[in-house]
mmCIF file of C-alpha atoms in Angstrom:
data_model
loop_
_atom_site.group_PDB
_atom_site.id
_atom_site.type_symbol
_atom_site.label_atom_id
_atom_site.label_comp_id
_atom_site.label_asym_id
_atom_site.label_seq_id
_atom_site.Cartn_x
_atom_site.Cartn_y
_atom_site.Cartn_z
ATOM 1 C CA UNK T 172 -34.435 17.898 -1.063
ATOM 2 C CA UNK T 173 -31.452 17.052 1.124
ATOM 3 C CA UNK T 174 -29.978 14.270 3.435
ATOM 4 C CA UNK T 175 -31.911 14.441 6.301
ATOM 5 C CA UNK T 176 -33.579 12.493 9.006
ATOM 6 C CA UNK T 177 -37.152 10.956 8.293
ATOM 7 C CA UNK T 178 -39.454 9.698 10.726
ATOM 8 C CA UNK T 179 -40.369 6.229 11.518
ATOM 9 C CA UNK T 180 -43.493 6.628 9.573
ATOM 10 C CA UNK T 181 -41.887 8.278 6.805
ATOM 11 C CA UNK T 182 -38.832 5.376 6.925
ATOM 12 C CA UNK T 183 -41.483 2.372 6.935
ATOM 13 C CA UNK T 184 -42.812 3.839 3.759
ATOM 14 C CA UNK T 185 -39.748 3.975 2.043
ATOM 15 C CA UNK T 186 -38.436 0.680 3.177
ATOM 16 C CA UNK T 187 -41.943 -0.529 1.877
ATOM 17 C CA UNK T 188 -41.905 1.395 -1.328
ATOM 18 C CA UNK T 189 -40.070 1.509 -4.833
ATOM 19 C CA UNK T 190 -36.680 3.146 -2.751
ATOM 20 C CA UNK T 191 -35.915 -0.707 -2.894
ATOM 21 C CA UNK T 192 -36.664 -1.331 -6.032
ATOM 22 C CA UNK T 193 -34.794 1.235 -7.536
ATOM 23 C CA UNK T 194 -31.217 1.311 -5.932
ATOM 24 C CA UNK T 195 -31.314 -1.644 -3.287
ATOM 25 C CA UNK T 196 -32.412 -3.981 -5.838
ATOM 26 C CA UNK T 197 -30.203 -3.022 -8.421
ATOM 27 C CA UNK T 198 -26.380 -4.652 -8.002
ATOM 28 C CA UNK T 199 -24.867 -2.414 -10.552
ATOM 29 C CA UNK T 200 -25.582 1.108 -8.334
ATOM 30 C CA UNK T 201 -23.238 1.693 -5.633
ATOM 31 C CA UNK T 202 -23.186 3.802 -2.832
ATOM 32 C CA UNK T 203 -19.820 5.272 -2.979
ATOM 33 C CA UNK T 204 -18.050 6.393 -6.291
ATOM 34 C CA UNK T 205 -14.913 8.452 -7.274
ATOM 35 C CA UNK T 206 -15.372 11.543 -7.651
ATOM 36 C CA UNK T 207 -15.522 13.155 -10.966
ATOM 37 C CA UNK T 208 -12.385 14.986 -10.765
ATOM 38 C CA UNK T 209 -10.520 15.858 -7.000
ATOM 39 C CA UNK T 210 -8.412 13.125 -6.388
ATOM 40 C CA UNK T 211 -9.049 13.818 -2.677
ATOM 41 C CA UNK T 212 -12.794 12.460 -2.719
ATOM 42 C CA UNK T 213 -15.374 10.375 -3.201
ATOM 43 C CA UNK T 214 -19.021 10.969 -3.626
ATOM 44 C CA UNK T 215 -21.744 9.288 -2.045
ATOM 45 C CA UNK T 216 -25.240 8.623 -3.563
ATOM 46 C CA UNK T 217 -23.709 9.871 -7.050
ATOM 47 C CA UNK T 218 -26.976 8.890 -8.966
ATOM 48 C CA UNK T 219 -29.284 11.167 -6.165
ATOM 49 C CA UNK T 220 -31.086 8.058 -5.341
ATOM 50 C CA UNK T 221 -33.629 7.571 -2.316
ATOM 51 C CA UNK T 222 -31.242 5.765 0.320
ATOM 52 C CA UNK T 223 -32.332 4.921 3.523
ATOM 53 C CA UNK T 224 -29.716 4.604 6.430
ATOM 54 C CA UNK T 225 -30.157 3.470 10.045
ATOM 55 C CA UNK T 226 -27.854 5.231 12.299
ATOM 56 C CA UNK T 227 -28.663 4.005 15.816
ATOM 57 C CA UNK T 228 -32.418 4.348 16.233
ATOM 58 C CA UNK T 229 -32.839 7.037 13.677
ATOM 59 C CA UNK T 230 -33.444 6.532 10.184
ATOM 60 C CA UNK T 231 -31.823 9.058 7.766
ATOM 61 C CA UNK T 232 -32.578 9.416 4.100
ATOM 62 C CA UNK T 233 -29.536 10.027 1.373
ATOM 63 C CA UNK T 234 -31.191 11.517 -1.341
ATOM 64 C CA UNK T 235 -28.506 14.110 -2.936
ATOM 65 C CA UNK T 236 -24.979 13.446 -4.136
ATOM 66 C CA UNK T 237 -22.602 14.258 -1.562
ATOM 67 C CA UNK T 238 -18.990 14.814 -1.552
ATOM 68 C CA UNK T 239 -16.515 13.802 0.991
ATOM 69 C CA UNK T 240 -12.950 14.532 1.636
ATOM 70 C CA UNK T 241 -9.912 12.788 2.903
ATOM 71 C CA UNK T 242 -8.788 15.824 3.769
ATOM 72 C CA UNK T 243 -11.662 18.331 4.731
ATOM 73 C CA UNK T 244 -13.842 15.888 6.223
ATOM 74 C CA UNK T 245 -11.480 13.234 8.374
ATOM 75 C CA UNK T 246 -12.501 12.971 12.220
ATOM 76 C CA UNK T 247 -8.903 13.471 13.425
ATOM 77 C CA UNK T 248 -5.096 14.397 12.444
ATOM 78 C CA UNK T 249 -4.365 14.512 8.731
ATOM 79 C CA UNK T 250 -4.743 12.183 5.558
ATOM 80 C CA UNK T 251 -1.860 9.826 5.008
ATOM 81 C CA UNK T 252 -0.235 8.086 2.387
ATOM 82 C CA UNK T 253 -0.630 3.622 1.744
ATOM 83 C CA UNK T 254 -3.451 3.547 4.594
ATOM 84 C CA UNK T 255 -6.857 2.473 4.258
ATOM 85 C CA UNK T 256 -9.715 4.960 5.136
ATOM 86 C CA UNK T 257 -13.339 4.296 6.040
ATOM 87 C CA UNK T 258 -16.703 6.021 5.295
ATOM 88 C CA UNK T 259 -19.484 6.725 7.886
ATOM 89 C CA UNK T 260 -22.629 8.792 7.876
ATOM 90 C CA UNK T 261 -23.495 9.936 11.080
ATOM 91 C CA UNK T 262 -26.047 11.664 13.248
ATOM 92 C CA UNK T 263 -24.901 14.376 14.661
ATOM 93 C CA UNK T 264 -27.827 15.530 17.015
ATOM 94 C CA UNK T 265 -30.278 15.157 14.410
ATOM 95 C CA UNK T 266 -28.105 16.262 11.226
ATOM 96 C CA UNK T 267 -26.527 13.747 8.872
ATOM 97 C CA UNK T 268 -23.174 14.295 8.356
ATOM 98 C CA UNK T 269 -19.969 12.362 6.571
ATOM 99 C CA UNK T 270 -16.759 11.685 7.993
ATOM 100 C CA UNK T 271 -13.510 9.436 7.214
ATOM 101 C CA UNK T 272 -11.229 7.782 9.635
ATOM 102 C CA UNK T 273 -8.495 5.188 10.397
ATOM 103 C CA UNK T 274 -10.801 3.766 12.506
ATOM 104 C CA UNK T 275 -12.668 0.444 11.694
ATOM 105 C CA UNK T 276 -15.493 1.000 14.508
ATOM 106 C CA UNK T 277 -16.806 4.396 14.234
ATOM 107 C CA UNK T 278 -15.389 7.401 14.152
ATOM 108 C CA UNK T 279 -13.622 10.118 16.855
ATOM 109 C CA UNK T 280 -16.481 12.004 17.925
ATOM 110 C CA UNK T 281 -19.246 9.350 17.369
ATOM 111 C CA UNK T 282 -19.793 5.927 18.455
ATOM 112 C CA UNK T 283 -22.197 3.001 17.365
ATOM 113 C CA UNK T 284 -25.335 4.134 18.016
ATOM 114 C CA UNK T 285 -24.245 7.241 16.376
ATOM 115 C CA UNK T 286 -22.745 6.015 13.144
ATOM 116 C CA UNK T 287 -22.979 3.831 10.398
ATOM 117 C CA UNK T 288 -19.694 2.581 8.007
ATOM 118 C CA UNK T 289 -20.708 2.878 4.772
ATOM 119 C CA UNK T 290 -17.576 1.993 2.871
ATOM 120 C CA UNK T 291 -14.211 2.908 2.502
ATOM 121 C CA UNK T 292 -11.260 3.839 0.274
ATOM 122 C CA UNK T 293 -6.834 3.884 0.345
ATOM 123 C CA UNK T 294 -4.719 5.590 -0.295
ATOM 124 C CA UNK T 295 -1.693 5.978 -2.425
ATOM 125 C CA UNK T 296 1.519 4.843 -0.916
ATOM 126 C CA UNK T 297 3.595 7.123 -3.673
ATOM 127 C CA UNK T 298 2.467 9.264 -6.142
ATOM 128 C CA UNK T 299 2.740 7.880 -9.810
ATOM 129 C CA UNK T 300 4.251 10.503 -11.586
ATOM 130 C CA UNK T 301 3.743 10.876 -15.420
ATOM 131 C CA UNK T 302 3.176 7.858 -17.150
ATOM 132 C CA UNK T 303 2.011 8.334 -20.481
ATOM 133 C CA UNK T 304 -1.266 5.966 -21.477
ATOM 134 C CA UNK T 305 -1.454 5.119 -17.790
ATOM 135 C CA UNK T 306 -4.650 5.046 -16.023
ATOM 136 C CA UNK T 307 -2.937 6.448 -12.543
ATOM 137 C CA UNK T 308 -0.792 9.198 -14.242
ATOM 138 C CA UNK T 309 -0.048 12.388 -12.265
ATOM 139 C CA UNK T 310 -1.739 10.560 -9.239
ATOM 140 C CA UNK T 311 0.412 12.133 -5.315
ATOM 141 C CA UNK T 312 0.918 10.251 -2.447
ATOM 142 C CA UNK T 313 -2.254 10.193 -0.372
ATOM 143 C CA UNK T 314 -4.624 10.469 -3.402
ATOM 144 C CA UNK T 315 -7.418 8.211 -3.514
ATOM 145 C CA UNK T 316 -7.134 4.949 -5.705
ATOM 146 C CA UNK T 317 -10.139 4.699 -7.455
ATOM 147 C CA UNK T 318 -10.536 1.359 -8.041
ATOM 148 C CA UNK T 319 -10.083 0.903 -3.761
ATOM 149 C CA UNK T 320 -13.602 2.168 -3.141
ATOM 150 C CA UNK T 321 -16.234 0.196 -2.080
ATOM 151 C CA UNK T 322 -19.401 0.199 -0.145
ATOM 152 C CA UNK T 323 -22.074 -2.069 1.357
ATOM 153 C CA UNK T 324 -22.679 -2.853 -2.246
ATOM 154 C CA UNK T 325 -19.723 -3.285 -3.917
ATOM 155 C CA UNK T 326 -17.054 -5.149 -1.745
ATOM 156 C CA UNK T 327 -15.109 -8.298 -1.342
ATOM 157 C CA UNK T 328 -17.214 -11.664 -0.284
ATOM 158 C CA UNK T 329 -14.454 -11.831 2.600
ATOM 159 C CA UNK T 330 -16.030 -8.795 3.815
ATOM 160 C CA UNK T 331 -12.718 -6.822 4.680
ATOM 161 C CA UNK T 332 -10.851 -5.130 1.461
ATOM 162 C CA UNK T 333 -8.058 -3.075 3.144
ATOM 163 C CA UNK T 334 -5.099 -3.334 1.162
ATOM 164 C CA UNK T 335 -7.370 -4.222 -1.994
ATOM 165 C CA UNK T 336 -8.716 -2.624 -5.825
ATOM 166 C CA UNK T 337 -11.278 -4.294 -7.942
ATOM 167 C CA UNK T 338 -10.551 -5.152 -11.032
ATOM 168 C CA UNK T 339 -13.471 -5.085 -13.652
ATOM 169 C CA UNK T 340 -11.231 -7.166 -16.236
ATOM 170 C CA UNK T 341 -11.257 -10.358 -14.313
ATOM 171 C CA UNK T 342 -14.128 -9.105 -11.844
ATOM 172 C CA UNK T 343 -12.296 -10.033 -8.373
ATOM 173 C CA UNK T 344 -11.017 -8.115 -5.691
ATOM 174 C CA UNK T 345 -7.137 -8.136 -5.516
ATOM 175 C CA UNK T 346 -4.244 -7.127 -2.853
ATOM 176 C CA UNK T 347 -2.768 -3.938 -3.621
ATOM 177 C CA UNK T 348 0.385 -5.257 -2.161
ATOM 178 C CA UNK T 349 2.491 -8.729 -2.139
ATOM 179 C CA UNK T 350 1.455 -10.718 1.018
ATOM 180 C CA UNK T 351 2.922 -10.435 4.319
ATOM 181 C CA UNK T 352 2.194 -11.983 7.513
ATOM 182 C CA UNK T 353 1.563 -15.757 7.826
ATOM 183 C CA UNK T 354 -2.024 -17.295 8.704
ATOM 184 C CA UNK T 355 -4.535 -15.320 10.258
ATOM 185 C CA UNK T 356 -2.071 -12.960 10.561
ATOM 186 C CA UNK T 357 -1.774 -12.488 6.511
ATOM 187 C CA UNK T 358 -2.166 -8.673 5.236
ATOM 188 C CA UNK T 359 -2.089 -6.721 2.285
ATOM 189 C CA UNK T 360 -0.700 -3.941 3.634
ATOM 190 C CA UNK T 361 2.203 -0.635 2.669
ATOM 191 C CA UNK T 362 5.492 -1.488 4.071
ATOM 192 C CA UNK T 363 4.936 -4.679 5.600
ATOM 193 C CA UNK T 364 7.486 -7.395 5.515
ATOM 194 C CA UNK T 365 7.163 -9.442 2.535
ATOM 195 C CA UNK T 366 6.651 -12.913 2.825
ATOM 196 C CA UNK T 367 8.912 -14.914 0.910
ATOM 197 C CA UNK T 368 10.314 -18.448 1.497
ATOM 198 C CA UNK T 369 7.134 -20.251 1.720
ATOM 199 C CA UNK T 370 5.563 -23.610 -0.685
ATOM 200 C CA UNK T 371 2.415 -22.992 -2.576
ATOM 201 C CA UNK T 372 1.047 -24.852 -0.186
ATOM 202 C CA UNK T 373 1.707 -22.716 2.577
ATOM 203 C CA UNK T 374 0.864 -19.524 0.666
ATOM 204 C CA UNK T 375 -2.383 -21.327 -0.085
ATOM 205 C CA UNK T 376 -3.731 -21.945 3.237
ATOM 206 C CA UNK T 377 -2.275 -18.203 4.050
ATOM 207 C CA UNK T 378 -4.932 -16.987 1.554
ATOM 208 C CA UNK T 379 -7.960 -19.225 2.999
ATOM 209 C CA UNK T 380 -7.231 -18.262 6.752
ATOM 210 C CA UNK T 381 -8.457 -14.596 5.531
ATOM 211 C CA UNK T 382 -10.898 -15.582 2.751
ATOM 212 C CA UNK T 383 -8.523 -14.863 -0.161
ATOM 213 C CA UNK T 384 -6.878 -16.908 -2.654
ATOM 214 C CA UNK T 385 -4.191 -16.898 -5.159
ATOM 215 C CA UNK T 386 -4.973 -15.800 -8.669
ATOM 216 C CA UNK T 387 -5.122 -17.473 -11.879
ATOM 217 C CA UNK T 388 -2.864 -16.824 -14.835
ATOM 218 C CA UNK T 389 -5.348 -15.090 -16.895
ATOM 219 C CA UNK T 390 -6.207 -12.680 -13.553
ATOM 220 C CA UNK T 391 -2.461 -11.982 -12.832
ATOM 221 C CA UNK T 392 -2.370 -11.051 -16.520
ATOM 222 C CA UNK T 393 -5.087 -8.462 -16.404
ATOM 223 C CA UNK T 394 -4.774 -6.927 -12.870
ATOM 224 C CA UNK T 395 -0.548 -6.190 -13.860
ATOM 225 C CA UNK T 396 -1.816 -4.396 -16.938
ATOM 226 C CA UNK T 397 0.222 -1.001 -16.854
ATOM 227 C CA UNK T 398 2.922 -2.242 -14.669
ATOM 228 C CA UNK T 399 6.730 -2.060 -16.032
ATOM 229 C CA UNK T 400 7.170 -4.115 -18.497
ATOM 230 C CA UNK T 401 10.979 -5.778 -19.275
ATOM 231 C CA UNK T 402 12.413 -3.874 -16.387
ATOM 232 C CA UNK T 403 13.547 -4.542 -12.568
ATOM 233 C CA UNK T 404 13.232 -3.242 -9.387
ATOM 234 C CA UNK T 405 15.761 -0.062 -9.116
ATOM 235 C CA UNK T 406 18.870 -1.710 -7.515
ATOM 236 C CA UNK T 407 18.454 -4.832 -8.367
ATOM 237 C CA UNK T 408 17.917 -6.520 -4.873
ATOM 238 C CA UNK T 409 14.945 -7.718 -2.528
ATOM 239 C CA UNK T 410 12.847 -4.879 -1.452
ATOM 240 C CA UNK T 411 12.148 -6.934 1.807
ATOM 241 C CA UNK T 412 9.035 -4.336 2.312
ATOM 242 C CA UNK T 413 5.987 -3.707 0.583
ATOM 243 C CA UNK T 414 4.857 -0.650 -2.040
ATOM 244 C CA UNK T 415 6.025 2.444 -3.341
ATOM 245 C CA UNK T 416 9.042 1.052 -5.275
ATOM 246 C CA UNK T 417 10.512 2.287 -9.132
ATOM 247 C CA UNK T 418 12.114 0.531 -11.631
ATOM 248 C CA UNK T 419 15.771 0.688 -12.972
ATOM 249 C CA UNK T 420 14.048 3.850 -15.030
ATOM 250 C CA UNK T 421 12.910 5.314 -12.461
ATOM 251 C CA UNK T 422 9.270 4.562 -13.541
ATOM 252 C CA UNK T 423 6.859 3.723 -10.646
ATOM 253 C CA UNK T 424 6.118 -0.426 -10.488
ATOM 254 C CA UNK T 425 2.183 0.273 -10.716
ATOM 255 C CA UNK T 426 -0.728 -1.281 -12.588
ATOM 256 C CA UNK T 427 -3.584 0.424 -14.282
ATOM 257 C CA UNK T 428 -5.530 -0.584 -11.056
ATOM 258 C CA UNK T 429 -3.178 0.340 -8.727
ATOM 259 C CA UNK T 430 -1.367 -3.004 -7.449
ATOM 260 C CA UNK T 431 2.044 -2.532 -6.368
ATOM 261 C CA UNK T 432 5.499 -4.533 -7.624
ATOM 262 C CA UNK T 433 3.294 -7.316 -9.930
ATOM 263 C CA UNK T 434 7.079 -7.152 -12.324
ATOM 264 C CA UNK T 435 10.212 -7.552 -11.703
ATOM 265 C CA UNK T 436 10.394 -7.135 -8.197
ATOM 266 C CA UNK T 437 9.289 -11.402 -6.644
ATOM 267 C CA UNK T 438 7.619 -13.908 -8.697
ATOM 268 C CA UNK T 439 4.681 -14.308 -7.480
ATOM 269 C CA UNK T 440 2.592 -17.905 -7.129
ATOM 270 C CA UNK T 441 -0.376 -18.423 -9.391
ATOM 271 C CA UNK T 442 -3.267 -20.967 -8.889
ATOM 272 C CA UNK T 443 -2.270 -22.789 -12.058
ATOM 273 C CA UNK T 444 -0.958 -26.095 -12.664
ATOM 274 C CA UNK T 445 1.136 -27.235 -15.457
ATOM 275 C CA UNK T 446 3.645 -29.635 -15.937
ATOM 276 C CA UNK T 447 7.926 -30.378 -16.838
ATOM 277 C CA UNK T 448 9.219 -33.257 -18.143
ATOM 278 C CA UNK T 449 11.500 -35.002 -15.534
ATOM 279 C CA UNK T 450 12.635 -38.137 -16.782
ATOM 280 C CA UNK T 451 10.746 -41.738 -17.494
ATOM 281 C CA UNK T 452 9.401 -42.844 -13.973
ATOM 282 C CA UNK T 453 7.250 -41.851 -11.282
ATOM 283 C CA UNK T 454 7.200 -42.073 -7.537
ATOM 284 C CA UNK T 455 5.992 -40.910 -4.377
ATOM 285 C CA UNK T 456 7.078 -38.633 -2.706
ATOM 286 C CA UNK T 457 6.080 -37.182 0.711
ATOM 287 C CA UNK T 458 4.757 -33.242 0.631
ATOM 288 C CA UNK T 459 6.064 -31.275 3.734
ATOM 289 C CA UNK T 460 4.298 -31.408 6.958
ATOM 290 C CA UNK T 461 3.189 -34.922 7.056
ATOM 291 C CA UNK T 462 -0.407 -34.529 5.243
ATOM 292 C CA UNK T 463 0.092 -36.954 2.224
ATOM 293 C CA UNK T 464 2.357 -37.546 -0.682
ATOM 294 C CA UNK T 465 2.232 -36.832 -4.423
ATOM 295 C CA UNK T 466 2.820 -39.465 -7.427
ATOM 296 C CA UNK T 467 4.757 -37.730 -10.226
ATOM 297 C CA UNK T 468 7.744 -38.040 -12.575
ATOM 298 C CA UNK T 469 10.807 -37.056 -10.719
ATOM 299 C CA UNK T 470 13.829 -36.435 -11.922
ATOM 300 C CA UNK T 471 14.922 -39.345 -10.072
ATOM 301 C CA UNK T 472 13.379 -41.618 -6.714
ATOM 302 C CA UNK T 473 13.431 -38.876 -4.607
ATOM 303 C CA UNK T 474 14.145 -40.892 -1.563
ATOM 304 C CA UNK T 475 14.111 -38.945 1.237
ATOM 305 C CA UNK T 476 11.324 -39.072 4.487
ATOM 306 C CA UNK T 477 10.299 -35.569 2.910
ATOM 307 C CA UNK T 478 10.518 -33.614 -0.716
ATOM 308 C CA UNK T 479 12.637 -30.456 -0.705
ATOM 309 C CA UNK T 480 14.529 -27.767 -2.935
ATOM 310 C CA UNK T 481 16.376 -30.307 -4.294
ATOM 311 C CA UNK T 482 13.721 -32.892 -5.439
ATOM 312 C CA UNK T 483 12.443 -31.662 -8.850
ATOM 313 C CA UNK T 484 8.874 -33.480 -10.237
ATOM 314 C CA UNK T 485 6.643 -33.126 -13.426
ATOM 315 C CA UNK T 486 3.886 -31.391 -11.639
ATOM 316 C CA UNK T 487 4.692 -27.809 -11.173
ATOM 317 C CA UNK T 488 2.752 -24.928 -10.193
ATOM 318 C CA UNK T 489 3.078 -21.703 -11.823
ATOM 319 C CA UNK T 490 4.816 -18.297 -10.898
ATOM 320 C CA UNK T 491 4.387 -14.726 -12.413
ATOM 321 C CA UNK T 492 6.021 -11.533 -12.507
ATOM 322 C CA UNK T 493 9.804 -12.239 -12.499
ATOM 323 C CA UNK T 494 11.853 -11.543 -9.691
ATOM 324 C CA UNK T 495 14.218 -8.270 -8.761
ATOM 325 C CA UNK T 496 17.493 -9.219 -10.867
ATOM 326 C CA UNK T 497 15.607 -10.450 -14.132
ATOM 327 C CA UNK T 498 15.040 -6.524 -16.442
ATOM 328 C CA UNK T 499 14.440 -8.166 -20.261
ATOM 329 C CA UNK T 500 12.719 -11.166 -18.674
ATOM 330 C CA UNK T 501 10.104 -9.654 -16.570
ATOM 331 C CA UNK T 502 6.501 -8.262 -17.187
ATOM 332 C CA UNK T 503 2.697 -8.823 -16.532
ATOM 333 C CA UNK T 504 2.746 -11.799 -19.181
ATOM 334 C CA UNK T 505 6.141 -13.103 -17.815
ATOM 335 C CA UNK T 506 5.597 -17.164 -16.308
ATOM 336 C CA UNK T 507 8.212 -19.743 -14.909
ATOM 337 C CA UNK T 508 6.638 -23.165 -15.457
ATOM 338 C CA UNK T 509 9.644 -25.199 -13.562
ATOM 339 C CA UNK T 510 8.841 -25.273 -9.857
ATOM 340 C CA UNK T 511 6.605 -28.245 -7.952
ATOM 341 C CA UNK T 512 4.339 -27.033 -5.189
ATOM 342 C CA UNK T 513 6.874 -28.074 -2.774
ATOM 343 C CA UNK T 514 9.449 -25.289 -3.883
ATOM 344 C CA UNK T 515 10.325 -22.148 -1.288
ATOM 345 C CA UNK T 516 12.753 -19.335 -2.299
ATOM 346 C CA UNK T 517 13.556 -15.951 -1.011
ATOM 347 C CA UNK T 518 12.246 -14.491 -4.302
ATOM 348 C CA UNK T 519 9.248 -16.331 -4.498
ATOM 349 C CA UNK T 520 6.095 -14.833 -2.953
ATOM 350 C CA UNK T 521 2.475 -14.131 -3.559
ATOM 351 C CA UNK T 522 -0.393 -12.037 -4.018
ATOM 352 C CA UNK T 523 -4.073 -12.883 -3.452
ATOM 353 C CA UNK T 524 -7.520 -12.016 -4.654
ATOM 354 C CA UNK T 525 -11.056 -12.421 -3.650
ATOM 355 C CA UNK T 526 -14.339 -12.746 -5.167
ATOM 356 C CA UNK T 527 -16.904 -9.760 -4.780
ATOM 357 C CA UNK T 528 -19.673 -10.239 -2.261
#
């Protein structure tokens, strides 16, 4: 039996009947998958489940595994490398058919009574190369990352994963990239300026005005898995951009997962508190931006209206990843514990993460 448009009789049965139960119901099926082996696709309804879709006014039933191709099957213009793709199923005239697109509406050709985004995927900014024991190996430039796919299903609770993978490690969605943008304007995103020069607490509230956050030590850990490890960024100087880079060995800077420059490239802010010995007294001293101050063993009364670069305290937040000039020093497990919240540096950055939905 194939994909094909039901009735309204025919839907309200299967809305009413054990369609639900078996897929809708169950949080483990998804309704987008890799595909077994082309790079270049992704299947949809891989189990052959009963899935009912409303396009418009029209119900459609998905009841065959389908492939779909970032090449073949894009609405306009060809695949490209580091972008984020979407999924629809739409009606054309009667006939469900599936078709990826740059476009976060609906795509060329259709509109929204005549389509219905399903999911989506990205794409790789640079192919991997050979990397033996690596989950990405042999993976080109514009090839699908795997773990990038997700559906109505499976996605971030933000509800907008461009620029992420999931990891199943640490179970959270996570930015392909290191942040760039401020505020609302914050992205994950290939070759955007990377943001730099900012407190924890500014990265923080970066990650809440788009419903991310940073991660924890024991996340960073996992999601860098399968980056370089005790190596640098090739040159030994600030990328200033996002993705694509290779290490002094020429060996892509790529996790397992697919998340770009974790090592040796910026260290990277984590959640995670811990502390440095300063000296014998504490004080107060007020945070930046006039909202409060913090009590804590400085290294000496820190004086000043406001605490800066050069007031050090006990409390310190952690950073991960090592930064572009450190080779022996940096790696997925690497951790500075020496820097308060108030800290800002050009090689200091971030990288955020979401739960799933």
């Amino acid at each position: 039996m194939a994909n094909r448009e039901v009735t309204k009789d025919v839907s309200d049965n299967i809305i009413a009947g054990a369609v639900l139960g078996s897929f809708w119901g169950c949080k483990e099926q998804r309704i987008i998958e890799a595909h077994a082996s082309d790079k270049t696709k992704v299947t949809v309804n891989k189990g052959g489940y009963y899935i009912p879709i409303l396009i418009g006014d029209n119900f459609f039933l998905i009841d065959t595994a389908t492939h779909v191709s970032s090449v073949d099957d894009i609405d306009t213009g060809a695949v490209a490398a580091g972008k984020d793709y979407y999924v629809y199923a739409c009606d054309n005239s009667g006939t469900l058919v599936f078709k990826t697109s740059l476009a976060t509406t609906f795509p060329d050709g259709f509109d929204a009574n005549t389509s219905r985004k399903l999911g989506g995927f990205h794409t790789l900014c640079v192919g991997v190369g050979t990397i033996a024991g690596h989950t990405l190996t042999g993976y080109a430039a514009k090839d699908i990352l795997p773990q990038s796919i997700w559906d109505l299903k499976h996605r971030a609770r933000n509800q907008n994963n461009a620029g992420m993978v999931y990891d199943p490690k640490s179970r959270i969605w996570v930015d392909i990239y290191l942040a760039s943008g401020t505020g609302a304007s914050t992205l994950s995103v290939n070759g955007g300026t990377i943001s730099d020069t900012r407190n924890w607490m500014d990265f923080v509230d970066d990650g809440g005005a788009v419903g991310k956050r940073l991660l924890t030590d024991g996340e960073f850990q996992m999601i860098a898995a399968g980056s370089n490890e005790e190596t640098n960024i090739t040159g030994s100087a600030d990328p200033v951009t996002t993705g694509g880079h290779v290490d002094t060995a020429s060996r892509r800077m790529i996790s397992n997962i697919g998340c770009e420059d974790c090592t040796g490239v910026l260290w990277q802010w984590l959640a995670d508190s811990a502390a440095f010995y300063r000296g014998t007294t504490g004080y107060y001293g007020n945070l930046p931006g006039g909202k409060g101050s913090i009590f804590t063993v400085f290294t000496s009364d820190p004086g000043a209206n406001e605490v800066d670069n050069s007031d050090y305290g006990m409390e310190v937040k952690l950073l991960a990843g090592d930064v572009w000039n450190h080779a022996a020093r940096a790696g997925s497990r690497s951790r500075e514990v020496y820097d308060s919240r108030w800290f800002k540096h050009a090689a200091v950055g971030a990288r955020f993460g979401c739960e799933p939905l």
